[in-house]
Amino acid sequence: MHSINRLRSSGFTLIELVIGIVLIAVALGGMLGLLINQSAQSTDPVQQVRAAQLAQRLLNEISARSFDQNSDHNGSHWRCGESVDGVSYPVCTQPSAYGPDAGEASAYLFNDVDDYHTPAICSQHLVACTGGQWVAASYFTQSSVTTQNDYPNYQVKILVTPGSGCSATLCTTVKLITVTVKLPDGSEQPFAVLRGNY
């Protein structure tokens, strides 16, 4: 008799097993819910890194261009709006005229900083735009006539404005270049750099 009672007390009853399975299912359900929420957020850092790469690529390209259309292009080392030894060089482009110049129908033809001003690119109908200033990233990531779609569903807005020390009608010292990248999820990341007249 003693051995039968010991056997009975050492196992689990059916009710205990069912309760244990229900508790494990509830705990796993909660953990699964947390994992599902995290998986949606894990794409955000990847998109943000790609946005930063795109912005860096564009800012490097823009900064490598001349300060202004009226600056030196032939190696004589003069700057727009500069007067040296009684010689006055052409004035810098007025901010209201920022945008691509005649004959610059594609981004790979842009030769100065303010050519990248997307509101002007959109108003000149060089490319289809969203909201009058957002341009598909592929417009800027091209070489020659081949368009590279390295950043699908990314959009770019580039604003070139007179920097500090400039007036609203003339800028001969510094331009502020603001590149805002719109990610596929609709969020925006702004980046900015100053380009001096040198």
PDB file of C-alpha atoms in Angstrom:
ATOM      1  CA  MET A   1       0.000   0.000   0.000  1.00  0.00           C
ATOM      2  CA  HIS A   2       2.794   2.364   0.838  1.00  0.00           C
ATOM      3  CA  SER A   3       4.356   2.036  -2.625  1.00  0.00           C
ATOM      4  CA  ILE A   4       1.069   2.807  -4.451  1.00  0.00           C
ATOM      5  CA  ASN A   5       0.618   6.113  -2.590  1.00  0.00           C
ATOM      6  CA  ARG A   6       4.186   7.142  -3.366  1.00  0.00           C
ATOM      7  CA  LEU A   7       3.644   6.445  -7.063  1.00  0.00           C
ATOM      8  CA  ARG A   8       0.494   8.506  -7.136  1.00  0.00           C
ATOM      9  CA  SER A   9       2.103  11.558  -5.501  1.00  0.00           C
ATOM     10  CA  SER A  10       5.169  11.687  -7.772  1.00  0.00           C
ATOM     11  CA  GLY A  11       3.411  12.493 -11.143  1.00  0.00           C
ATOM     12  CA  PHE A  12       1.375  15.343 -12.620  1.00  0.00           C
ATOM     13  CA  THR A  13      -2.368  15.265 -12.897  1.00  0.00           C
ATOM     14  CA  LEU A  14      -4.103  16.050 -16.156  1.00  0.00           C
ATOM     15  CA  ILE A  15      -5.326  19.373 -14.775  1.00  0.00           C
ATOM     16  CA  GLU A  16      -1.787  20.401 -13.810  1.00  0.00           C
ATOM     17  CA  LEU A  17      -0.524  19.561 -17.322  1.00  0.00           C
ATOM     18  CA  VAL A  18      -3.294  21.592 -18.985  1.00  0.00           C
ATOM     19  CA  ILE A  19      -2.636  24.575 -16.714  1.00  0.00           C
ATOM     20  CA  GLY A  20       1.111  24.334 -17.465  1.00  0.00           C
ATOM     21  CA  ILE A  21       0.517  24.250 -21.235  1.00  0.00           C
ATOM     22  CA  VAL A  22      -1.849  27.250 -21.033  1.00  0.00           C
ATOM     23  CA  LEU A  23       0.709  29.263 -19.021  1.00  0.00           C
ATOM     24  CA  ILE A  24       3.501  28.449 -21.494  1.00  0.00           C
ATOM     25  CA  ALA A  25       1.234  29.395 -24.429  1.00  0.00           C
ATOM     26  CA  VAL A  26       0.391  32.753 -22.815  1.00  0.00           C
ATOM     27  CA  ALA A  27       4.071  33.484 -22.128  1.00  0.00           C
ATOM     28  CA  LEU A  28       5.126  32.524 -25.670  1.00  0.00           C
ATOM     29  CA  GLY A  29       2.267  34.590 -27.128  1.00  0.00           C
ATOM     30  CA  GLY A  30       3.485  37.662 -25.282  1.00  0.00           C
ATOM     31  CA  MET A  31       7.065  37.108 -26.406  1.00  0.00           C
ATOM     32  CA  LEU A  32       5.940  36.563 -30.000  1.00  0.00           C
ATOM     33  CA  GLY A  33       4.038  39.850 -29.880  1.00  0.00           C
ATOM     34  CA  LEU A  34       7.206  41.659 -28.802  1.00  0.00           C
ATOM     35  CA  LEU A  35       9.236  40.032 -31.569  1.00  0.00           C
ATOM     36  CA  ILE A  36       6.708  40.964 -34.242  1.00  0.00           C
ATOM     37  CA  ASN A  37       6.799  44.621 -33.137  1.00  0.00           C
ATOM     38  CA  GLN A  38      10.610  44.607 -33.195  1.00  0.00           C
ATOM     39  CA  SER A  39      10.823  43.109 -36.689  1.00  0.00           C
ATOM     40  CA  ALA A  40       8.909  46.053 -38.154  1.00  0.00           C
ATOM     41  CA  GLN A  41      11.247  48.500 -36.425  1.00  0.00           C
ATOM     42  CA  SER A  42      14.410  46.684 -37.482  1.00  0.00           C
ATOM     43  CA  THR A  43      14.021  47.925 -41.063  1.00  0.00           C
ATOM     44  CA  ASP A  44      14.137  51.555 -39.882  1.00  0.00           C
ATOM     45  CA  PRO A  45      17.908  51.573 -39.119  1.00  0.00           C
ATOM     46  CA  VAL A  46      18.650  50.019 -42.518  1.00  0.00           C
ATOM     47  CA  GLN A  47      16.593  52.682 -44.277  1.00  0.00           C
ATOM     48  CA  GLN A  48      18.192  55.423 -42.173  1.00  0.00           C
ATOM     49  CA  VAL A  49      21.692  54.227 -43.040  1.00  0.00           C
ATOM     50  CA  ARG A  50      20.802  54.161 -46.745  1.00  0.00           C
ATOM     51  CA  ALA A  51      19.364  57.696 -46.418  1.00  0.00           C
ATOM     52  CA  ALA A  52      22.598  58.883 -44.795  1.00  0.00           C
ATOM     53  CA  GLN A  53      24.632  57.251 -47.574  1.00  0.00           C
ATOM     54  CA  LEU A  54      22.481  58.927 -50.218  1.00  0.00           C
ATOM     55  CA  ALA A  55      22.765  62.327 -48.530  1.00  0.00           C
ATOM     56  CA  GLN A  56      26.549  61.969 -48.150  1.00  0.00           C
ATOM     57  CA  ARG A  57      26.852  61.000 -51.802  1.00  0.00           C
ATOM     58  CA  LEU A  58      24.822  64.042 -52.888  1.00  0.00           C
ATOM     59  CA  LEU A  59      26.548  66.482 -50.534  1.00  0.00           C
ATOM     60  CA  ASN A  60      29.975  65.332 -51.744  1.00  0.00           C
ATOM     61  CA  GLU A  61      28.895  65.730 -55.363  1.00  0.00           C
ATOM     62  CA  ILE A  62      27.345  69.159 -54.802  1.00  0.00           C
ATOM     63  CA  SER A  63      30.281  70.460 -52.753  1.00  0.00           C
ATOM     64  CA  ALA A  64      32.674  69.478 -55.534  1.00  0.00           C
ATOM     65  CA  ARG A  65      30.912  71.849 -57.967  1.00  0.00           C
ATOM     66  CA  SER A  66      31.701  75.537 -58.442  1.00  0.00           C
ATOM     67  CA  PHE A  67      30.232  77.992 -55.984  1.00  0.00           C
ATOM     68  CA  ASP A  68      28.363  79.796 -58.756  1.00  0.00           C
ATOM     69  CA  GLN A  69      27.777  79.722 -62.507  1.00  0.00           C
ATOM     70  CA  ASN A  70      29.654  83.029 -62.732  1.00  0.00           C
ATOM     71  CA  SER A  71      32.728  81.756 -60.896  1.00  0.00           C
ATOM     72  CA  ASP A  72      35.947  80.726 -62.564  1.00  0.00           C
ATOM     73  CA  HIS A  73      35.684  77.675 -64.802  1.00  0.00           C
ATOM     74  CA  ASN A  74      38.899  78.104 -66.763  1.00  0.00           C
ATOM     75  CA  GLY A  75      41.538  78.075 -64.055  1.00  0.00           C
ATOM     76  CA  SER A  76      42.078  81.840 -63.779  1.00  0.00           C
ATOM     77  CA  HIS A  77      41.207  81.699 -60.062  1.00  0.00           C
ATOM     78  CA  TRP A  78      38.609  84.441 -59.771  1.00  0.00           C
ATOM     79  CA  ARG A  79      35.391  84.349 -57.818  1.00  0.00           C
ATOM     80  CA  CYS A  80      32.018  85.814 -58.699  1.00  0.00           C
ATOM     81  CA  GLY A  81      31.468  89.248 -57.213  1.00  0.00           C
ATOM     82  CA  GLU A  82      35.200  89.720 -56.619  1.00  0.00           C
ATOM     83  CA  SER A  83      37.186  92.827 -57.495  1.00  0.00           C
ATOM     84  CA  VAL A  84      40.942  92.411 -57.786  1.00  0.00           C
ATOM     85  CA  ASP A  85      43.394  95.099 -58.940  1.00  0.00           C
ATOM     86  CA  GLY A  86      40.576  97.216 -60.340  1.00  0.00           C
ATOM     87  CA  VAL A  87      39.050  94.306 -62.245  1.00  0.00           C
ATOM     88  CA  SER A  88      35.483  93.406 -61.296  1.00  0.00           C
ATOM     89  CA  TYR A  89      34.371  89.901 -62.088  1.00  0.00           C
ATOM     90  CA  PRO A  90      30.747  88.948 -62.865  1.00  0.00           C
ATOM     91  CA  VAL A  91      28.310  89.152 -59.967  1.00  0.00           C
ATOM     92  CA  CYS A  92      27.048  85.970 -58.369  1.00  0.00           C
ATOM     93  CA  THR A  93      23.690  84.504 -59.333  1.00  0.00           C
ATOM     94  CA  GLN A  94      20.765  86.027 -57.449  1.00  0.00           C
ATOM     95  CA  PRO A  95      19.028  83.579 -55.100  1.00  0.00           C
ATOM     96  CA  SER A  96      15.772  84.005 -57.036  1.00  0.00           C
ATOM     97  CA  ALA A  97      17.581  82.574 -60.098  1.00  0.00           C
ATOM     98  CA  TYR A  98      18.969  79.463 -58.379  1.00  0.00           C
ATOM     99  CA  GLY A  99      18.465  76.307 -60.396  1.00  0.00           C
ATOM    100  CA  PRO A 100      19.829  74.620 -63.513  1.00  0.00           C
ATOM    101  CA  ASP A 101      21.208  76.928 -66.186  1.00  0.00           C
ATOM    102  CA  ALA A 102      20.472  76.739 -69.911  1.00  0.00           C
ATOM    103  CA  GLY A 103      21.538  73.414 -71.399  1.00  0.00           C
ATOM    104  CA  GLU A 104      21.642  71.606 -68.049  1.00  0.00           C
ATOM    105  CA  ALA A 105      18.737  69.207 -68.531  1.00  0.00           C
ATOM    106  CA  SER A 106      20.170  66.384 -66.393  1.00  0.00           C
ATOM    107  CA  ALA A 107      21.873  66.256 -63.012  1.00  0.00           C
ATOM    108  CA  TYR A 108      25.120  64.950 -64.480  1.00  0.00           C
ATOM    109  CA  LEU A 109      25.406  68.244 -66.422  1.00  0.00           C
ATOM    110  CA  PHE A 110      25.130  70.458 -63.324  1.00  0.00           C
ATOM    111  CA  ASN A 111      28.295  72.482 -62.822  1.00  0.00           C
ATOM    112  CA  ASP A 112      27.571  74.709 -59.832  1.00  0.00           C
ATOM    113  CA  VAL A 113      26.001  74.388 -56.395  1.00  0.00           C
ATOM    114  CA  ASP A 114      22.699  76.144 -56.993  1.00  0.00           C
ATOM    115  CA  ASP A 115      21.879  73.944 -60.031  1.00  0.00           C
ATOM    116  CA  TYR A 116      20.703  71.293 -57.526  1.00  0.00           C
ATOM    117  CA  HIS A 117      17.906  73.492 -56.109  1.00  0.00           C
ATOM    118  CA  THR A 118      14.963  71.066 -56.513  1.00  0.00           C
ATOM    119  CA  PRO A 119      12.105  73.626 -56.513  1.00  0.00           C
ATOM    120  CA  ALA A 120      13.709  75.121 -59.657  1.00  0.00           C
ATOM    121  CA  ILE A 121      14.325  71.668 -61.151  1.00  0.00           C
ATOM    122  CA  CYS A 122      10.634  70.878 -60.671  1.00  0.00           C
ATOM    123  CA  SER A 123       9.386  74.249 -61.950  1.00  0.00           C
ATOM    124  CA  GLN A 124      11.501  73.854 -65.106  1.00  0.00           C
ATOM    125  CA  HIS A 125       9.875  70.415 -65.636  1.00  0.00           C
ATOM    126  CA  LEU A 126      13.197  68.605 -65.846  1.00  0.00           C
ATOM    127  CA  VAL A 127      11.733  65.670 -63.936  1.00  0.00           C
ATOM    128  CA  ALA A 128       8.439  64.558 -62.411  1.00  0.00           C
ATOM    129  CA  CYS A 129       8.188  65.851 -58.860  1.00  0.00           C
ATOM    130  CA  THR A 130       6.075  65.114 -55.798  1.00  0.00           C
ATOM    131  CA  GLY A 131       4.696  68.158 -54.017  1.00  0.00           C
ATOM    132  CA  GLY A 132       6.627  70.565 -56.234  1.00  0.00           C
ATOM    133  CA  GLN A 133      10.045  69.854 -54.697  1.00  0.00           C
ATOM    134  CA  TRP A 134      10.539  66.132 -54.046  1.00  0.00           C
ATOM    135  CA  VAL A 135      12.563  64.392 -56.753  1.00  0.00           C
ATOM    136  CA  ALA A 136      13.163  60.647 -57.056  1.00  0.00           C
ATOM    137  CA  ALA A 137      16.684  59.802 -55.862  1.00  0.00           C
ATOM    138  CA  SER A 138      17.395  58.087 -59.185  1.00  0.00           C
ATOM    139  CA  TYR A 139      17.448  61.529 -60.894  1.00  0.00           C
ATOM    140  CA  PHE A 140      20.636  62.394 -58.999  1.00  0.00           C
ATOM    141  CA  THR A 141      22.287  58.959 -59.005  1.00  0.00           C
ATOM    142  CA  GLN A 142      22.994  58.809 -62.691  1.00  0.00           C
ATOM    143  CA  SER A 143      26.151  58.867 -64.729  1.00  0.00           C
ATOM    144  CA  SER A 144      26.083  60.127 -68.280  1.00  0.00           C
ATOM    145  CA  VAL A 145      22.661  59.148 -69.620  1.00  0.00           C
ATOM    146  CA  THR A 146      22.308  55.922 -67.626  1.00  0.00           C
ATOM    147  CA  THR A 147      19.996  56.185 -64.639  1.00  0.00           C
ATOM    148  CA  GLN A 148      21.000  54.091 -61.631  1.00  0.00           C
ATOM    149  CA  ASN A 149      18.089  53.208 -59.370  1.00  0.00           C
ATOM    150  CA  ASP A 150      20.249  52.443 -56.332  1.00  0.00           C
ATOM    151  CA  TYR A 151      17.677  53.982 -53.977  1.00  0.00           C
ATOM    152  CA  PRO A 152      14.193  52.830 -55.011  1.00  0.00           C
ATOM    153  CA  ASN A 153      11.325  54.646 -53.255  1.00  0.00           C
ATOM    154  CA  TYR A 154      13.680  57.285 -51.817  1.00  0.00           C
ATOM    155  CA  GLN A 155      12.990  60.933 -52.619  1.00  0.00           C
ATOM    156  CA  VAL A 156      15.215  63.964 -52.274  1.00  0.00           C
ATOM    157  CA  LYS A 157      14.591  67.662 -51.679  1.00  0.00           C
ATOM    158  CA  ILE A 158      17.594  69.978 -52.045  1.00  0.00           C
ATOM    159  CA  LEU A 159      17.352  73.619 -51.031  1.00  0.00           C
ATOM    160  CA  VAL A 160      20.188  76.037 -51.785  1.00  0.00           C
ATOM    161  CA  THR A 161      19.843  79.280 -49.847  1.00  0.00           C
ATOM    162  CA  PRO A 162      22.104  82.246 -49.107  1.00  0.00           C
ATOM    163  CA  GLY A 163      24.189  81.657 -45.994  1.00  0.00           C
ATOM    164  CA  SER A 164      24.995  84.062 -43.184  1.00  0.00           C
ATOM    165  CA  GLY A 165      26.426  87.347 -44.336  1.00  0.00           C
ATOM    166  CA  CYS A 166      24.361  87.268 -47.529  1.00  0.00           C
ATOM    167  CA  SER A 167      21.311  89.292 -48.428  1.00  0.00           C
ATOM    168  CA  ALA A 168      18.106  87.924 -49.891  1.00  0.00           C
ATOM    169  CA  THR A 169      19.115  89.280 -53.314  1.00  0.00           C
ATOM    170  CA  LEU A 170      22.845  88.577 -53.455  1.00  0.00           C
ATOM    171  CA  CYS A 171      25.236  86.037 -51.990  1.00  0.00           C
ATOM    172  CA  THR A 172      28.968  86.260 -52.612  1.00  0.00           C
ATOM    173  CA  THR A 173      30.302  84.472 -49.519  1.00  0.00           C
ATOM    174  CA  VAL A 174      28.519  81.245 -48.575  1.00  0.00           C
ATOM    175  CA  LYS A 175      25.557  79.093 -49.612  1.00  0.00           C
ATOM    176  CA  LEU A 176      23.654  76.730 -47.329  1.00  0.00           C
ATOM    177  CA  ILE A 177      22.845  73.398 -48.980  1.00  0.00           C
ATOM    178  CA  THR A 178      20.117  71.408 -47.225  1.00  0.00           C
ATOM    179  CA  VAL A 179      19.485  67.872 -48.479  1.00  0.00           C
ATOM    180  CA  THR A 180      16.383  66.210 -47.068  1.00  0.00           C
ATOM    181  CA  VAL A 181      15.889  62.527 -47.831  1.00  0.00           C
ATOM    182  CA  LYS A 182      12.398  61.015 -47.659  1.00  0.00           C
ATOM    183  CA  LEU A 183      12.581  57.326 -46.770  1.00  0.00           C
ATOM    184  CA  PRO A 184      10.235  54.690 -48.221  1.00  0.00           C
ATOM    185  CA  ASP A 185       8.254  54.753 -44.953  1.00  0.00           C
ATOM    186  CA  GLY A 186       7.575  58.492 -45.427  1.00  0.00           C
ATOM    187  CA  SER A 187       9.884  59.778 -42.683  1.00  0.00           C
ATOM    188  CA  GLU A 188      12.349  62.546 -43.527  1.00  0.00           C
ATOM    189  CA  GLN A 189      16.009  63.042 -42.605  1.00  0.00           C
ATOM    190  CA  PRO A 190      17.633  66.463 -43.161  1.00  0.00           C
ATOM    191  CA  PHE A 191      21.348  67.016 -43.788  1.00  0.00           C
ATOM    192  CA  ALA A 192      23.112  70.338 -44.375  1.00  0.00           C
ATOM    193  CA  VAL A 193      26.483  71.731 -45.390  1.00  0.00           C
ATOM    194  CA  LEU A 194      27.886  75.184 -46.124  1.00  0.00           C
ATOM    195  CA  ARG A 195      29.705  75.897 -49.393  1.00  0.00           C
ATOM    196  CA  GLY A 196      31.990  78.915 -49.385  1.00  0.00           C
ATOM    197  CA  ASN A 197      32.986  81.033 -52.348  1.00  0.00           C
ATOM    198  CA  TYR A 198      36.523  79.723 -52.857  1.00  0.00           C
TER     199      TYR A 198
END
